[in-house]
mmCIF file of C-alpha atoms and ligand atoms in Angstrom:
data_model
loop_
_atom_site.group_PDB
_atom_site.id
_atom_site.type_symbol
_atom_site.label_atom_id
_atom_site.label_comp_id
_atom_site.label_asym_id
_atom_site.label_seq_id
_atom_site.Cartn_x
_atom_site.Cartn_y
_atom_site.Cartn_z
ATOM 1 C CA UNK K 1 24.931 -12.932 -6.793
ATOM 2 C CA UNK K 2 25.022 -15.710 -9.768
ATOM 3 C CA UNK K 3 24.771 -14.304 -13.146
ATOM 4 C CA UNK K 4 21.300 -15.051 -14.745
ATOM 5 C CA UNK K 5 21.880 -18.107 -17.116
ATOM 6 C CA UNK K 6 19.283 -17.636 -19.780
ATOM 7 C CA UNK K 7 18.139 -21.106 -21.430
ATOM 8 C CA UNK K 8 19.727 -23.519 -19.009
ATOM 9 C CA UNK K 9 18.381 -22.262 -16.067
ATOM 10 C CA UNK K 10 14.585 -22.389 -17.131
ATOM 11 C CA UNK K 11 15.395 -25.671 -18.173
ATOM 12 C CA UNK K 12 16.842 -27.080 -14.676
ATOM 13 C CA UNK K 13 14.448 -28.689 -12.666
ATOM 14 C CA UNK K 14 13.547 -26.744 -9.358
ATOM 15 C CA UNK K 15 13.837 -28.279 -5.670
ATOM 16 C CA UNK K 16 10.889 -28.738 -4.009
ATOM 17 C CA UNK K 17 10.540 -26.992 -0.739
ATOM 18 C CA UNK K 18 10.204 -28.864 2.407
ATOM 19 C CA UNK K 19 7.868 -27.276 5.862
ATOM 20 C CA UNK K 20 11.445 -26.486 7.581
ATOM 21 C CA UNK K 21 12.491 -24.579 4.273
ATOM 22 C CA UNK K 22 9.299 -22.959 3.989
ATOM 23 C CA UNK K 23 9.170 -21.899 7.512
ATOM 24 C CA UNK K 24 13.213 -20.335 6.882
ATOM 25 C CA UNK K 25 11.723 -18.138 4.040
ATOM 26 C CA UNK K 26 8.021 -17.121 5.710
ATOM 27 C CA UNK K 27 10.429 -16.432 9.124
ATOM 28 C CA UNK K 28 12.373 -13.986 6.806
ATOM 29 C CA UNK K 29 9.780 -12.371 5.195
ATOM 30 C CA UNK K 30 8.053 -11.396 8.767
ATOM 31 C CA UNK K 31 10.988 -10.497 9.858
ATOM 32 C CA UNK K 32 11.950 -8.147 7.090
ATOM 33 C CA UNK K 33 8.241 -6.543 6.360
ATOM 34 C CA UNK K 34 5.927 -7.706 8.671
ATOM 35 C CA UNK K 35 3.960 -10.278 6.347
ATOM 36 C CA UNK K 36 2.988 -13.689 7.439
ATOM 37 C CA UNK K 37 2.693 -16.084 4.861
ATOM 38 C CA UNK K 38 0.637 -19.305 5.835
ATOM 39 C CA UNK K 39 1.114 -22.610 5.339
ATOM 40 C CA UNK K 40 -1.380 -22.370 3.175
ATOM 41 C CA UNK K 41 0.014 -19.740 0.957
ATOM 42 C CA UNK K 42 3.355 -22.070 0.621
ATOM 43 C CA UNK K 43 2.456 -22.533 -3.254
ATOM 44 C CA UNK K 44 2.381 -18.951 -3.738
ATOM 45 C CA UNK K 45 5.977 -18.581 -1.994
ATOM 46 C CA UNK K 46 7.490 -21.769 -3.404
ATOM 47 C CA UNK K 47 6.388 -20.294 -6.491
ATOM 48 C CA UNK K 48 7.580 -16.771 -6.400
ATOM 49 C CA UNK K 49 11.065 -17.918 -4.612
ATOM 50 C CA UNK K 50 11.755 -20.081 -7.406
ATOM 51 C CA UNK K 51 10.518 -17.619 -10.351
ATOM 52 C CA UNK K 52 13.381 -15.455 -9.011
ATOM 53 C CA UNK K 53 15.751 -18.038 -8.675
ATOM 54 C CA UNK K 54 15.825 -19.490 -12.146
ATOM 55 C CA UNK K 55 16.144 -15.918 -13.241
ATOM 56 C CA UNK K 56 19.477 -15.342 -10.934
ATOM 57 C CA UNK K 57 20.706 -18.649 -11.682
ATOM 58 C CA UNK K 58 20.412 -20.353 -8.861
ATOM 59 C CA UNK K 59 19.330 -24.047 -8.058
ATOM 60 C CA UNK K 60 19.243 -24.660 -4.511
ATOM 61 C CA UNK K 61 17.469 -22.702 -2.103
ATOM 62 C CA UNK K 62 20.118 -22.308 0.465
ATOM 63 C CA UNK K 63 22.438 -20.903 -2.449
ATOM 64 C CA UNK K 64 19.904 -18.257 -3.163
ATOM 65 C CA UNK K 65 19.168 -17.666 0.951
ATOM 66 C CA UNK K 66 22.936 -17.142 1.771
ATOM 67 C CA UNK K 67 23.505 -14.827 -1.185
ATOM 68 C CA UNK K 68 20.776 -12.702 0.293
ATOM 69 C CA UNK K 69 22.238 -12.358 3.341
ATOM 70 C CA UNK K 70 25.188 -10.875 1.377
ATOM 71 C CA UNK K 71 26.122 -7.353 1.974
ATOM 72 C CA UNK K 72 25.174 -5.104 -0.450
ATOM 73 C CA UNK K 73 24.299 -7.763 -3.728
ATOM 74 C CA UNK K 74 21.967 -9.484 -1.203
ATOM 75 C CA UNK K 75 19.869 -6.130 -0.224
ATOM 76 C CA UNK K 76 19.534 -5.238 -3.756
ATOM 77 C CA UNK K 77 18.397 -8.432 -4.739
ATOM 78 C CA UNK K 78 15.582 -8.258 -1.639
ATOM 79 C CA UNK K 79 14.178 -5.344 -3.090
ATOM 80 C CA UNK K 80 13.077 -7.485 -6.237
ATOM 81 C CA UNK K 81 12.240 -10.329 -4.369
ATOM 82 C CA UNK K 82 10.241 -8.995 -1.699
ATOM 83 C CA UNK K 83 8.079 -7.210 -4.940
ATOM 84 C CA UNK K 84 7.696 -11.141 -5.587
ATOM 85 C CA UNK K 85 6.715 -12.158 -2.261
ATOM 86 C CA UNK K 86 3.865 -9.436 -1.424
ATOM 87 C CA UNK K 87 0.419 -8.846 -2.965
ATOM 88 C CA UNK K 88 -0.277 -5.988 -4.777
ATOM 89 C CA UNK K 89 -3.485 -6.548 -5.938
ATOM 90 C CA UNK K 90 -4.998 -2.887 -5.753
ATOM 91 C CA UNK K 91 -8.009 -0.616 -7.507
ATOM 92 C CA UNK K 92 -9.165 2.417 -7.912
ATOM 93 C CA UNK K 93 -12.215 3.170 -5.809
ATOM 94 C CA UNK K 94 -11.971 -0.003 -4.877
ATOM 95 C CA UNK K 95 -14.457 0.474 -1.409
ATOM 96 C CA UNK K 96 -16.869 3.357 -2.336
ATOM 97 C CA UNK K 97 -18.360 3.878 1.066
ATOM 98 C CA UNK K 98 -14.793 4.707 2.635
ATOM 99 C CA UNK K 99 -14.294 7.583 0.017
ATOM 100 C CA UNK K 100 -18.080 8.190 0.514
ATOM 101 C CA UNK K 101 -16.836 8.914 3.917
ATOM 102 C CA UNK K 102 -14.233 10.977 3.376
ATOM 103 C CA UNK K 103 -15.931 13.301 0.815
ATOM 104 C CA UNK K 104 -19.610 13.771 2.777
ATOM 105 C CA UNK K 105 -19.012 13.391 6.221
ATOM 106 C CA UNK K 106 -15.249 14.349 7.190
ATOM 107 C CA UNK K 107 -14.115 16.558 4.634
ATOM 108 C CA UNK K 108 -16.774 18.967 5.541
ATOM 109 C CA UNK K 109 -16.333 19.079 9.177
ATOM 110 C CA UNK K 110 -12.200 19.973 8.630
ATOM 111 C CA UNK K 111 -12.626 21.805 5.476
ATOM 112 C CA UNK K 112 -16.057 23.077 5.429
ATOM 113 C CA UNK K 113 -17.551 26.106 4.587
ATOM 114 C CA UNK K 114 -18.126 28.029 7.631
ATOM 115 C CA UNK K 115 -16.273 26.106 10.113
ATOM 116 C CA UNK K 116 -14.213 28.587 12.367
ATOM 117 C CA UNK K 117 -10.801 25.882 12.630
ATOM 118 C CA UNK K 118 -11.335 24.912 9.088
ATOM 119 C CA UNK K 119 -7.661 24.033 7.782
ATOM 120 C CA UNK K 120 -6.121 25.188 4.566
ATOM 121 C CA UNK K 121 -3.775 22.366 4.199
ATOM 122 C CA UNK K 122 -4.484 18.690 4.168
ATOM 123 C CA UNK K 123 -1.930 15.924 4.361
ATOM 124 C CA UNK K 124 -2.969 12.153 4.103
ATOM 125 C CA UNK K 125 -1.248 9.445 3.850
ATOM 126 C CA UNK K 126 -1.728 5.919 1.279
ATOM 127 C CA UNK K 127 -0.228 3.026 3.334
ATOM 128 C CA UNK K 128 0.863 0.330 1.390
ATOM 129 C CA UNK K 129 -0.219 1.962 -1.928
ATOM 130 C CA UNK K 130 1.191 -0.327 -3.691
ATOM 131 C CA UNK K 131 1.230 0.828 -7.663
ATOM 132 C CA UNK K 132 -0.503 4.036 -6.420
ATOM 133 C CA UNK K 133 -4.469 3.347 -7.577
ATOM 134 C CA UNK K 134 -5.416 4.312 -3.689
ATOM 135 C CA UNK K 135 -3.529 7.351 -3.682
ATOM 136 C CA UNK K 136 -4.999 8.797 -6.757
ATOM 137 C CA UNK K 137 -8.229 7.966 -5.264
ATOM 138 C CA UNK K 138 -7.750 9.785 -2.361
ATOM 139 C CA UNK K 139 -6.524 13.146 -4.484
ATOM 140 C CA UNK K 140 -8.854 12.845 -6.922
ATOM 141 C CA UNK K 141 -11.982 12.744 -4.094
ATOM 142 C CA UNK K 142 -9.887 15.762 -1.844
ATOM 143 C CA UNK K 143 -9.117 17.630 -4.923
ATOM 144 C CA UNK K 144 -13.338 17.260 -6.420
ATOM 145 C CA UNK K 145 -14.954 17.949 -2.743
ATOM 146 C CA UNK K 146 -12.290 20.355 -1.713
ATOM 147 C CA UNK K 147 -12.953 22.668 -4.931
ATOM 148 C CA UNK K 148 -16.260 22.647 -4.290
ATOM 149 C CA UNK K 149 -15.919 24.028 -0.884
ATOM 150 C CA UNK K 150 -16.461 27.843 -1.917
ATOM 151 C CA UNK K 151 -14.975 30.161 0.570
ATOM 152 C CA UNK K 152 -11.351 29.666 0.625
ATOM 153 C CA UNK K 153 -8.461 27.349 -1.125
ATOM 154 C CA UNK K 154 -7.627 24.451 0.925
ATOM 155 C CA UNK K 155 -4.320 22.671 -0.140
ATOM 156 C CA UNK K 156 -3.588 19.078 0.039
ATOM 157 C CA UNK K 157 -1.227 16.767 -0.462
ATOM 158 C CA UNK K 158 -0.760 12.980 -0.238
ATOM 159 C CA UNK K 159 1.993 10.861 0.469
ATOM 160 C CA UNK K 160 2.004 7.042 -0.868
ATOM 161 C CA UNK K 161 4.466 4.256 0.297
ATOM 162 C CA UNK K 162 4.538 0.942 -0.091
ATOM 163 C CA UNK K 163 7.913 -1.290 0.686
ATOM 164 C CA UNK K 164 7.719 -2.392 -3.281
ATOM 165 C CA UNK K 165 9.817 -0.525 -5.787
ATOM 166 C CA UNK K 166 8.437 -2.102 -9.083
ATOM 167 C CA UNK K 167 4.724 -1.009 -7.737
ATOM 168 C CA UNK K 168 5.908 2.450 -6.767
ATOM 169 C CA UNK K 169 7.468 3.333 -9.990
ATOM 170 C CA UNK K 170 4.178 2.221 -11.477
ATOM 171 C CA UNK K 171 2.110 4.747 -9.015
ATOM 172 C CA UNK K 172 5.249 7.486 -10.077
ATOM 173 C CA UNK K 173 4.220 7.139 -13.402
ATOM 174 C CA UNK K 174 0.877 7.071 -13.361
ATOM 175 C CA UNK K 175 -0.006 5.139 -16.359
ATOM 176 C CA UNK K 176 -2.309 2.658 -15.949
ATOM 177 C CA UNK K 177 -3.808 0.032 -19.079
ATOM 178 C CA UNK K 178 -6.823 1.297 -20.147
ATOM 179 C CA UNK K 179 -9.580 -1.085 -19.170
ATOM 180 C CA UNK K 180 -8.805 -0.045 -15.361
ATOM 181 C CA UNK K 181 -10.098 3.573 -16.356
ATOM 182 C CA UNK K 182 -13.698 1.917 -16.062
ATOM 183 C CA UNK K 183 -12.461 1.281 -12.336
ATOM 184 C CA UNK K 184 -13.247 5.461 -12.199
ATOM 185 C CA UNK K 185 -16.759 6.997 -11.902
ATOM 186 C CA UNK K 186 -17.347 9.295 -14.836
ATOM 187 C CA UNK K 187 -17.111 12.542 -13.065
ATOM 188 C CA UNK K 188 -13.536 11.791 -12.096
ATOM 189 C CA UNK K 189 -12.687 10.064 -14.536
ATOM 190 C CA UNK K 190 -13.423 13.277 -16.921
ATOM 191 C CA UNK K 191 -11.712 15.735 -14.824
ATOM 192 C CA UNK K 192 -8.451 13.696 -13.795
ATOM 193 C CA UNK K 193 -7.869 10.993 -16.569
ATOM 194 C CA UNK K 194 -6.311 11.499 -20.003
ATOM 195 C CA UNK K 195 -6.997 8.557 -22.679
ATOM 196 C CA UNK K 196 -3.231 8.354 -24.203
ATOM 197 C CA UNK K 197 -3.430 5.316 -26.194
ATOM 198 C CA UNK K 198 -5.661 2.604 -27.061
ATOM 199 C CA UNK K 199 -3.883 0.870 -24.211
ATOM 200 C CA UNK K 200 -3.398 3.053 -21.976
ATOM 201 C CA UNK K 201 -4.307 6.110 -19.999
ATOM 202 C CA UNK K 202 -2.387 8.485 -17.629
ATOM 203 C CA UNK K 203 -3.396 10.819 -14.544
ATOM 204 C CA UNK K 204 -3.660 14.439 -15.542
ATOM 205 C CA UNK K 205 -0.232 16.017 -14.536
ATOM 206 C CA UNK K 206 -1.748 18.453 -11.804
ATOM 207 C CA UNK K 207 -3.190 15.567 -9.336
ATOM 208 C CA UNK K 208 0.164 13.512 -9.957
ATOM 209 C CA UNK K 209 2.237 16.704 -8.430
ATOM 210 C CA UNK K 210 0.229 16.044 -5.439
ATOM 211 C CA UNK K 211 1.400 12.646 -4.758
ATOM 212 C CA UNK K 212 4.622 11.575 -3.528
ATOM 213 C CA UNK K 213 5.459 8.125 -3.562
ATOM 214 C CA UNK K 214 8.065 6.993 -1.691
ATOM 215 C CA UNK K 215 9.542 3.508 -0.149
ATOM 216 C CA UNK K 216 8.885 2.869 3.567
ATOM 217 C CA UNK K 217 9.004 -0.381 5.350
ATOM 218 C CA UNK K 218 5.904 -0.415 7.776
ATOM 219 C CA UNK K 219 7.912 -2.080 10.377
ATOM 220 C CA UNK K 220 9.646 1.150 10.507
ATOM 221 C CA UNK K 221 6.378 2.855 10.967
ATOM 222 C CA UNK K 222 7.701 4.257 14.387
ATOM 223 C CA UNK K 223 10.322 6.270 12.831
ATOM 224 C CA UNK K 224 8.390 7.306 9.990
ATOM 225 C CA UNK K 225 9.370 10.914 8.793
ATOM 226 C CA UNK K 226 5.867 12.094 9.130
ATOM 227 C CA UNK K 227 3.941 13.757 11.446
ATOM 228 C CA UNK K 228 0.663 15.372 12.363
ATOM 229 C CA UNK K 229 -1.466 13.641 9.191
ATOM 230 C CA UNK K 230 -5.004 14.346 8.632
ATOM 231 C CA UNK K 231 -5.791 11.345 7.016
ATOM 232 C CA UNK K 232 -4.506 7.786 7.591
ATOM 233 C CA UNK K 233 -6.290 5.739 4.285
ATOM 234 C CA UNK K 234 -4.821 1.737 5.204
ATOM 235 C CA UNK K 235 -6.769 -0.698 3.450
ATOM 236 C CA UNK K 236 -5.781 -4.358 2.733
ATOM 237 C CA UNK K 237 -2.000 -3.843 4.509
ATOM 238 C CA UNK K 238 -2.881 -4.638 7.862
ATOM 239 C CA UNK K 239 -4.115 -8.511 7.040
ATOM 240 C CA UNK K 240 -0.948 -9.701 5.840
ATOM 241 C CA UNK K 241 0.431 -8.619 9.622
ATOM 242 C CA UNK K 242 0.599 -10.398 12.986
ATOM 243 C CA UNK K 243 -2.495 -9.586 15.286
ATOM 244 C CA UNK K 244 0.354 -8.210 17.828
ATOM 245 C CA UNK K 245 1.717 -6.203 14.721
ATOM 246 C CA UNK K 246 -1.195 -4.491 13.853
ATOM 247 C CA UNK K 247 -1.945 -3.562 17.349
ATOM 248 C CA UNK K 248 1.359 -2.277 17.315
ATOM 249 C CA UNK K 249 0.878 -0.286 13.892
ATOM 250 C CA UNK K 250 -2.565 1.088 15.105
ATOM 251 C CA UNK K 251 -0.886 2.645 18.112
ATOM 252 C CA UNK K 252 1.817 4.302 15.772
ATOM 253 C CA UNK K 253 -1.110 5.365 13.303
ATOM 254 C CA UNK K 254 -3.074 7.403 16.415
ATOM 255 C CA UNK K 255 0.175 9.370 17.050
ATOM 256 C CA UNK K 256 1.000 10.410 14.000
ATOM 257 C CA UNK K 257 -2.809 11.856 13.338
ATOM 258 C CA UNK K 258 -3.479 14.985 14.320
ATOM 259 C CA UNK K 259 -6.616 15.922 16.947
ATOM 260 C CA UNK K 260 -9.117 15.423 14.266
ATOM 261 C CA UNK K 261 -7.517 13.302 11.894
ATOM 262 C CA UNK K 262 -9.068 10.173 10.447
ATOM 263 C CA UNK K 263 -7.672 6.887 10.514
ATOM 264 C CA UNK K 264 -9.500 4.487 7.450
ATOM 265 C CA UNK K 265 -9.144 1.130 7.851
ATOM 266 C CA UNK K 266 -10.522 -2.141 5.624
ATOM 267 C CA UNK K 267 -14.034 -3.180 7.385
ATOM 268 C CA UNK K 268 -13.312 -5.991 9.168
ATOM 269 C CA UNK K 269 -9.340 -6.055 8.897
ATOM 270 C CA UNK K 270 -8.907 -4.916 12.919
ATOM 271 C CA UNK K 271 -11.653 -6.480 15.332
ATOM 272 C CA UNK K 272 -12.118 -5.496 19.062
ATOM 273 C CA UNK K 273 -9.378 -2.429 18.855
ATOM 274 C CA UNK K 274 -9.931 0.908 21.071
ATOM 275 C CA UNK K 275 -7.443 3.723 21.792
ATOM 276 C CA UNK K 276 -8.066 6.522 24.249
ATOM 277 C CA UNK K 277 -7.043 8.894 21.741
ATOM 278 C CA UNK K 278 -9.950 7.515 18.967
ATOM 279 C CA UNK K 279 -13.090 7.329 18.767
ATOM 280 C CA UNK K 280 -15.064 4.623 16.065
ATOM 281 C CA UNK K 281 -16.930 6.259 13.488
ATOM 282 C CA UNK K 282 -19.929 5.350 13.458
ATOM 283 C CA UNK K 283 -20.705 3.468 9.960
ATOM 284 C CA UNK K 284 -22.011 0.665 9.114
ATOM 285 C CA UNK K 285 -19.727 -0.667 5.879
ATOM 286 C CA UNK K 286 -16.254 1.363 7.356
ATOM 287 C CA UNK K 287 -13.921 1.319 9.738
ATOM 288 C CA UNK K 288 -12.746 4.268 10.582
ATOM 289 C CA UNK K 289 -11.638 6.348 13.635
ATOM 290 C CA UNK K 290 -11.478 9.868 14.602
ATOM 291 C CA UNK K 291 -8.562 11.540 16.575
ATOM 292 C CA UNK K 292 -10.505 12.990 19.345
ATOM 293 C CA UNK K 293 -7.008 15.205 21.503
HETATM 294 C C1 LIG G 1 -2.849 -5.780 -1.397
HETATM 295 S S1 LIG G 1 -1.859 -4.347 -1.549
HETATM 296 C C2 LIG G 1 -3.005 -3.116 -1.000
HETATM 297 C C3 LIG G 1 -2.976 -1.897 -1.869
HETATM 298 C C4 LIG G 1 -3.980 -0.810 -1.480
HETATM 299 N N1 LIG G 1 -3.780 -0.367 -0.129
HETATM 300 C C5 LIG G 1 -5.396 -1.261 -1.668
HETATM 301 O O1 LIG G 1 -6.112 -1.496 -0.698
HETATM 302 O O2 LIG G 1 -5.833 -1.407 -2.812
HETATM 303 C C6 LIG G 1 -0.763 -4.500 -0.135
HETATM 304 C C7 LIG G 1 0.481 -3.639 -0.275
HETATM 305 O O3 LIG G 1 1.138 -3.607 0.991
HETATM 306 C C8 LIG G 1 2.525 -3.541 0.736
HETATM 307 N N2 LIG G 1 3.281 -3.942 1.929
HETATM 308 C C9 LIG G 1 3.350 -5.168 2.498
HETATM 309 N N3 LIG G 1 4.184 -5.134 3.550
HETATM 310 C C10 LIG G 1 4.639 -3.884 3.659
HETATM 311 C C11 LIG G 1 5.531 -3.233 4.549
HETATM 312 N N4 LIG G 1 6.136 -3.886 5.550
HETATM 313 N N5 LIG G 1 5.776 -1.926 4.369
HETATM 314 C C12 LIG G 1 5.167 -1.249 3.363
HETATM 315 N N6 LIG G 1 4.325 -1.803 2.480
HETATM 316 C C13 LIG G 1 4.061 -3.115 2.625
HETATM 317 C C14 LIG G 1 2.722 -4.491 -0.441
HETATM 318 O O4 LIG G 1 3.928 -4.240 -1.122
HETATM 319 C C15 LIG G 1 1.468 -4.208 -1.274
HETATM 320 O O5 LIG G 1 1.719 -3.306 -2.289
#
């Protein structure tokens, strides 16, 4: 890989990219992640490609292509540049009625009080958490409803990956500026939040421990090390991926739940899918399925 060239390089004028370069560098990010980029994204990518490239040193696209083919400089290098190429745009709470969901309606029938096969442990899953507001979401609404379930301690735990390293080490750390605090109804926000500077505040150490983040590539969703979930939660993944893809991912997603399990997906984001193992929830602002064997 070329050494970073401070001044010079910001100063060289950048290539523009052509359709048939632009189609070499949208063809490698499918194939690598699963994301299409359109053509009408191609700012956005030109963009990002060349952000990266002036801070490597490089000038010419096909320079910067064949050194990422390059084994191992090139995969190291991906993982920064495919951080470049995806969106992580992410909130907490960010669609109320799906945690809504969760918390009135499911929880209850798995966990409640007075439900003969009510579990004691809880494992869900944020795909494509990107810098881990989801996944904090999800504890903070299991660890509120599931305390207030009085007979019984029901553990949980979720896991959170996302392909991006810069935007897991974020959801690792849990520190978030402090304006996106207001993202967090007051009740949580109270119980799980701690103000640590004027700029910034932190998750409370005990709902951290029960998130793991972790990288995983969605494409290897079929061989993911995980197994009989009881809660899928993927919201705004699944548009980025081929219609074919998604299908594909949905199947995997029905497996690994187990009989019961709830799959949470962004309304709208999947149209005309059934499964014989799931059955729609009936809502009208989520989509969401139930394992039913
Ligand atoms: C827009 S964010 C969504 C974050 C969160 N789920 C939400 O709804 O707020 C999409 C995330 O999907 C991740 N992603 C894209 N392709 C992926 C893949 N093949 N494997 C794992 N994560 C992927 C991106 O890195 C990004 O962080």
């Amino acid at each position: 890989m070329a050494a970073a060239t401070g001044n010079w390089s910001a100063l060289t004028p950048m290539p523009s990219m052509d359709d048939s370069e632009f189609e070499r560098w949208a063809d490698l990010l499918e194939k690598r992640t699963g994301v299409i980029v359109p053509v009408t994204r191609k700012a956005f990518l030109v963009t990002s490609v060349r952000g990266r490239m002036r801070e490597t040193g490089h000038t010419r696209f096909e320079d910067y292509f064949r050194d990422l083919q390059k084994v191992p400089e090139g995969a190291i290098e991906w993982t920064t540049l495919v951080d470049r190429l995806t969106v992580h745009e992410t909130h907490f709470f960010r669609h109320p009625p799906s945690f809504d969901l969760i918390a009135k309606d499911w929880l209850p029938r798995v966990a409640g009080n007075g439900n003969a096969a009510a579990q004691t442990a809880l494992h869900a899953w944020s795909v494509g958490c990107s810098s881990g507001e989801e996944a904090y979401t999800l504890a903070m609404v299991l660890d509120r409803h599931l305390s207030a379930i009085p007979a019984g301690k029901v553990y949980f735990g979720v896991t959170a990956t996302d392909v991006s390293l810069p935007a897991l080490a974020v959801g690792r750390a849990g520190l978030y500026p402090r304006q996106r605090i207001e993202e967090i109804p007051a009740e949580y926000r109270q119980r799980y939040c701690e103000a640590l500077d004027e700029d910034s505040f932190r998750i409370g150490e005990t709902l951290r421990k029960r998130v793991g983040f972790a990288q995983f590539n969605l494409l290897d969703a079929a061989r993911a090390p995980l197994k009989r979930l009881d809660l899928i939660f993927c919201q705004n993944v699944l548009i980025y991926f081929a219609r074919d893809r998604r299908r594909e991912l949905l199947a995997t997603f029905a497996n690994l739940l187990k009989p019961g399990g709830l799959l949470v997906l962004g309304a709208g984001e999947v149209t005309n899918f059934a499964h014989a193992n799931l059955r729609r929830v009936d809502h009208r602002q989520v989509l969401a399925f139930v394992r039913n064997t």
